[in-house]
Short mmCIF file of C-alpha atoms in Angstrom, two decimals:
data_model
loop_
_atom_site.label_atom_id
_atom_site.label_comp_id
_atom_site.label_asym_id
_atom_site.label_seq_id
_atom_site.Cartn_x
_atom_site.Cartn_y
_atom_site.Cartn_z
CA UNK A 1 10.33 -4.85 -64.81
CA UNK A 2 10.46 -5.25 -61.19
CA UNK A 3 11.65 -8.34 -59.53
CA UNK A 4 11.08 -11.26 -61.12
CA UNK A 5 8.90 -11.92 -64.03
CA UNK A 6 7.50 -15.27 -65.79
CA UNK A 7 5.56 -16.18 -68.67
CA UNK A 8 3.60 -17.44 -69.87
CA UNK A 9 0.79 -16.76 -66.83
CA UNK A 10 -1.03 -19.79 -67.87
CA UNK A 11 -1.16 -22.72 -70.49
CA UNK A 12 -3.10 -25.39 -71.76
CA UNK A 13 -0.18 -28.16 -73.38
CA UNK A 14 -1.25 -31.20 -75.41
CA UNK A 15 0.78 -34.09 -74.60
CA UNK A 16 4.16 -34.54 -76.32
CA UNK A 17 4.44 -31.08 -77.42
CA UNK A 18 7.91 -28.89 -76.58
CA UNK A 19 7.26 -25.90 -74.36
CA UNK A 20 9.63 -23.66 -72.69
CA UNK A 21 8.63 -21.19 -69.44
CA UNK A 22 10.10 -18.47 -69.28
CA UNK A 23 11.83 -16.80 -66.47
CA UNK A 24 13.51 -12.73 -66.32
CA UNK A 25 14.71 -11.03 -63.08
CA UNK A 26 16.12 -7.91 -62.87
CA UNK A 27 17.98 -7.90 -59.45
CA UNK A 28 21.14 -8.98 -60.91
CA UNK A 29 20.73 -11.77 -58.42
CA UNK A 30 23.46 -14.60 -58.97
CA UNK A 31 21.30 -17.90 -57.63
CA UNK A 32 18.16 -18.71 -59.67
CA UNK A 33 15.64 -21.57 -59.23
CA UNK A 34 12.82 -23.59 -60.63
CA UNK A 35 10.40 -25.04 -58.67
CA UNK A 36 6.94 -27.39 -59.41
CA UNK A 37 4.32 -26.93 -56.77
CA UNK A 38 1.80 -29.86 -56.86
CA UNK A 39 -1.41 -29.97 -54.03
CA UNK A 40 -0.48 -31.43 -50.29
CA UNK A 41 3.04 -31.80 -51.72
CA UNK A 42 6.09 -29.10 -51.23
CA UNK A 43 7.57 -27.22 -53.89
CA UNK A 44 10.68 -29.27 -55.50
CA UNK A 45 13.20 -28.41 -57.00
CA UNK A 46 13.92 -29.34 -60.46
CA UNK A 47 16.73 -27.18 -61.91
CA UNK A 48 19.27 -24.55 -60.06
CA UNK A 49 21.81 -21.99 -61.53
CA UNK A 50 24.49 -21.05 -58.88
CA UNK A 51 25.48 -18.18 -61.09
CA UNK A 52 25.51 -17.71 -64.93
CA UNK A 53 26.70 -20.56 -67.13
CA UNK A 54 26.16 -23.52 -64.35
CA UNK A 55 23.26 -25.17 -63.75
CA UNK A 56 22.53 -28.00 -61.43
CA UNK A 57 19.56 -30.86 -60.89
CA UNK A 58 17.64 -30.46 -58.39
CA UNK A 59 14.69 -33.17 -56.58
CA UNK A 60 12.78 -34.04 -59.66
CA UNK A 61 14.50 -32.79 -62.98
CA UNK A 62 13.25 -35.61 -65.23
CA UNK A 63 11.68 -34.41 -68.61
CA UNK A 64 12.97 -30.54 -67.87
CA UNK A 65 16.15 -28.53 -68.82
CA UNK A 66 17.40 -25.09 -68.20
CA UNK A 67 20.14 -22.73 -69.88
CA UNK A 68 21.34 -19.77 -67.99
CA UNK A 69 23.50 -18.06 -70.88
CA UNK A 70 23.36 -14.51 -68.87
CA UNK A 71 22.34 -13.17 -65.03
CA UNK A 72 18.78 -12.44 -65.99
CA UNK A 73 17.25 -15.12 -67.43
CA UNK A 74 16.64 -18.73 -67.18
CA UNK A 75 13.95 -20.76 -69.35
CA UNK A 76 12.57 -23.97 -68.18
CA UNK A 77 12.07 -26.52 -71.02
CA UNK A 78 10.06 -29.29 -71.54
CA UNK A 79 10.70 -31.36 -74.02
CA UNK A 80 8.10 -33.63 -74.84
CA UNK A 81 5.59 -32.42 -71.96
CA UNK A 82 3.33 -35.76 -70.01
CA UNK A 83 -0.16 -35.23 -67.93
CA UNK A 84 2.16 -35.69 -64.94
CA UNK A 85 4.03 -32.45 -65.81
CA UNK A 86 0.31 -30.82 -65.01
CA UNK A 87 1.77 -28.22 -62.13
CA UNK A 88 2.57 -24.89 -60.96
CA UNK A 89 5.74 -23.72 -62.40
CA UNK A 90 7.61 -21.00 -60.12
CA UNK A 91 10.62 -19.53 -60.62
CA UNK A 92 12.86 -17.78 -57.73
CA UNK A 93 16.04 -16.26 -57.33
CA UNK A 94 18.12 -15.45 -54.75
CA UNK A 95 21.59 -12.63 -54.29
CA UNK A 96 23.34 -15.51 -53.95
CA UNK A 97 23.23 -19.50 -52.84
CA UNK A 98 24.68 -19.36 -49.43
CA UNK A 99 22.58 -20.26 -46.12
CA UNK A 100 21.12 -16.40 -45.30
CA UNK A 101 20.09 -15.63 -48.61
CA UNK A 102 16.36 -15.72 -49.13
CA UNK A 103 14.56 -16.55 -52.16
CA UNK A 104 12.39 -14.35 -54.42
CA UNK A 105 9.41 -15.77 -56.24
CA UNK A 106 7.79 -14.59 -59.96
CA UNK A 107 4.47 -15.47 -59.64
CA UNK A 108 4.08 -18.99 -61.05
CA UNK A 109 2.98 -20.51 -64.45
CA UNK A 110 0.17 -22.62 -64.05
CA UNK A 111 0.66 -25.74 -67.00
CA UNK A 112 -1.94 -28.41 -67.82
CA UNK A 113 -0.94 -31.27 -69.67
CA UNK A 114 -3.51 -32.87 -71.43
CA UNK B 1 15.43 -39.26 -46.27
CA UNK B 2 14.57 -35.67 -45.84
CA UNK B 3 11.50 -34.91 -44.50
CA UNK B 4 9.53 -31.37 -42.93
CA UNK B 5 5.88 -31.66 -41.21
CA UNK B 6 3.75 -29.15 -40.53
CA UNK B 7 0.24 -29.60 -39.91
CA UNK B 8 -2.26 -29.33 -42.82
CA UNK B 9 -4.68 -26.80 -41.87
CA UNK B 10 -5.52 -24.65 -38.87
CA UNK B 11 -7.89 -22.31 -37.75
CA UNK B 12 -7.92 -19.12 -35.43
CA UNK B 13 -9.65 -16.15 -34.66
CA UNK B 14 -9.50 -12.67 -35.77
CA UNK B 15 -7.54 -10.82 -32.99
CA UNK B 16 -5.98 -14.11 -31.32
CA UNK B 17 -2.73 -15.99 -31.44
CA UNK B 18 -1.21 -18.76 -33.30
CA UNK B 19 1.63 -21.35 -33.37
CA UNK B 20 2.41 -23.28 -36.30
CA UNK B 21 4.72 -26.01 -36.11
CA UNK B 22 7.63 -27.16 -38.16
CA UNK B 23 9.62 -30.43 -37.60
CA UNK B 24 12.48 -31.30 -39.65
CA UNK B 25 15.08 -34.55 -40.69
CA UNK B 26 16.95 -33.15 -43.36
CA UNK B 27 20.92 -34.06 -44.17
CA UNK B 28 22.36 -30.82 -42.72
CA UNK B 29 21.64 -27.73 -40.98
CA UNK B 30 22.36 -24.17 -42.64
CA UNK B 31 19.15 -22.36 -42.00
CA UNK B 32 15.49 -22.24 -41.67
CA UNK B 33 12.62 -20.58 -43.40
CA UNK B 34 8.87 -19.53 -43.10
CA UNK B 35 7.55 -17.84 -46.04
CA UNK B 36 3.49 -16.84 -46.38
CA UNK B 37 1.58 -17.57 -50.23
CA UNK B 38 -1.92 -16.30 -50.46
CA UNK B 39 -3.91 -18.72 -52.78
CA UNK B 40 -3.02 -18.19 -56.29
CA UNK B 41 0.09 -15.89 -55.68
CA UNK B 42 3.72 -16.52 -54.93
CA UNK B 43 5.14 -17.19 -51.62
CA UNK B 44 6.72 -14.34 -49.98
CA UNK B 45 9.60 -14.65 -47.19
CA UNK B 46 8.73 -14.26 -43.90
CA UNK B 47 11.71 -15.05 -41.46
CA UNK B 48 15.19 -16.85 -41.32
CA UNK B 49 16.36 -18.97 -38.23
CA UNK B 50 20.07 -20.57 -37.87
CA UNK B 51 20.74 -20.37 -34.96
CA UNK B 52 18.39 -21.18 -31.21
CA UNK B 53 15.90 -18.71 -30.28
CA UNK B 54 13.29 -16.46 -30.99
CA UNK B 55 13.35 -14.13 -33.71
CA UNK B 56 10.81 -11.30 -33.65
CA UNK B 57 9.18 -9.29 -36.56
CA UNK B 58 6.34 -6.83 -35.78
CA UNK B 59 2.99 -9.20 -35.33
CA UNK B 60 5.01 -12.30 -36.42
CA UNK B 61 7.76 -14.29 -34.54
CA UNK B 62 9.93 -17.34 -35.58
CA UNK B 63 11.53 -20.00 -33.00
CA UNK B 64 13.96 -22.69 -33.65
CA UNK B 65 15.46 -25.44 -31.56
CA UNK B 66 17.79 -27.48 -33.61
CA UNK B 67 18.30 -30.37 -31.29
CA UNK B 68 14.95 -31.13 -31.39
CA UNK B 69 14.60 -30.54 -35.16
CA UNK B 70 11.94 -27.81 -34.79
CA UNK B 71 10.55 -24.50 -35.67
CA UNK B 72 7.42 -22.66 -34.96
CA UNK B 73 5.88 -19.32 -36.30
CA UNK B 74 4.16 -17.15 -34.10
CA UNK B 75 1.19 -15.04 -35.69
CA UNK B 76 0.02 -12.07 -33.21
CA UNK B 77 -3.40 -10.18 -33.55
CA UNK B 78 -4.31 -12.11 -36.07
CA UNK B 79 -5.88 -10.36 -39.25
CA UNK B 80 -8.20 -11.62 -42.00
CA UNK B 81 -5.27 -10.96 -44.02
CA UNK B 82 -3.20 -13.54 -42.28
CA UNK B 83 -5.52 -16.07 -43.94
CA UNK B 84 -2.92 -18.11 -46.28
CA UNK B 85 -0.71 -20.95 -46.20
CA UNK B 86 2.38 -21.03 -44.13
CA UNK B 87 5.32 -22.68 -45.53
CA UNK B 88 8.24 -24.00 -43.18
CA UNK B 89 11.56 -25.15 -45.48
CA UNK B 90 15.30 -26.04 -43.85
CA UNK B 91 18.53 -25.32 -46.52
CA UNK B 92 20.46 -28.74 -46.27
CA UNK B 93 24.19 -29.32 -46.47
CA UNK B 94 23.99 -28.58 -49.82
CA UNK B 95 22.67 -25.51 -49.46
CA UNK B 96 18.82 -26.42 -51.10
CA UNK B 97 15.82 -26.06 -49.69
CA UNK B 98 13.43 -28.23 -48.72
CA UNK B 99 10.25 -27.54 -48.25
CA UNK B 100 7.40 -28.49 -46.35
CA UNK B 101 3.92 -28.66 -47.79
CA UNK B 102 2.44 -25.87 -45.99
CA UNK B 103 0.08 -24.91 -43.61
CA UNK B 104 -3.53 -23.64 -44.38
CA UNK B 105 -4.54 -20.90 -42.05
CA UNK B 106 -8.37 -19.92 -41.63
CA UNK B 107 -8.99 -16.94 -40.08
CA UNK B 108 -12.74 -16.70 -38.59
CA UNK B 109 -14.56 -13.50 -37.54
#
């Protein structure tokens, strides 16, 4: 593994079902970071981990949770998914949270909700 | 609220130059971004800006004037390569960023 890595790459969700994205990096980076990219909109945030064992909400974290039980990893859940959820899932982390620190991307889970 | 425009799509020759523009209103100051994401991929960091001035990278250059609550990348020689969208996003007193929705860039022959 090399950077960051998510899966699945794609999936097709019927409505109401439980689904969980998952997220692995492997440059023991302390920050890490969900993020929903719909079209003519920015990416939001929904979810943040400062370090391992916190998370925080982010911009839009209705109908998601996180867990970030070690450094490396940190799944995205949705619970009982809706059409609106329909999005590009990335995940990104970063060494740390502070202002300098840029942010590394995996390269995105596209969901449909149907 | 916190808001960052950028124009929606551009277009530029191969060979030329190009300025993108960022404006920002966000709750706090503690950095700026520009990061580049080819269709279909992830976006990739380009340049950091906290404090006035020019920052220069090879082909690529990054501005910021915080008084005015604007940034603007700087694309030199353009390549057909360059063609992707250009995001601009601040980190606000809470240390989060927020991001604008990007710039399309069209790069013609």
């Amino acid at each position: 593994i090399a950077g960051i890595t998510q899966a699945p790459t794609s999936q097709i969700l019927a409505a109401g079902r439980r689904m969980t994205l998952r997220c692995t990096q492997d440059m023991r980076h302390n920050a890490m970071y969900w993020y929903r990219q719909d079209l003519g909109l920015g990416l939001r945030l929904i979810h943040y981990s400062n370090t391992a064992g916190t998370t925080g909400k982010g911009e839009v974290p209705d109908g998601y949770s996180v867990s970030r039980a070690n450094t490396d990893d940190f799944p995205l859940t949705l619970a009982s998914a809706v059409p609106s959820q329909t999005s590009v899932y990335f995940c990104a982390s970063s060494e740390a949270s502070g202002s300098s620190y840029e942010q590394y991307f995996g390269p995105g889970t596209r969901l449909t909700v149907t | 609220g916190q808001n960052i425009d950028q124009p929606t799509e551009m277009t530029a020759t191969e060979g030329a130059i190009v300025q993108i523009n960022c404006t920002y209103q966000t709750s706090g100051f503690n950095g700026l971004f520009w990061y580049q994401q080819h269709a279909g991929e992830a976006p990739t960091f380009l340049s950091y800006n906290v404090l006035d001035g020019l920052e220069e990278k090879g082909r690529f250059s990054s501005f910021l004037r915080r008084s005015k609550g604007y940034s603007y990348l700087l694309l030199k020689e353009l390549q057909m390569k360059d063609s992707a969208s250009y995001l601009c996003a601040v980190r606000d007193s809470n240390y989060q960023l927020i991001w604008g929705a990007g710039t399309k860039l069209i790069i013609k022959p």
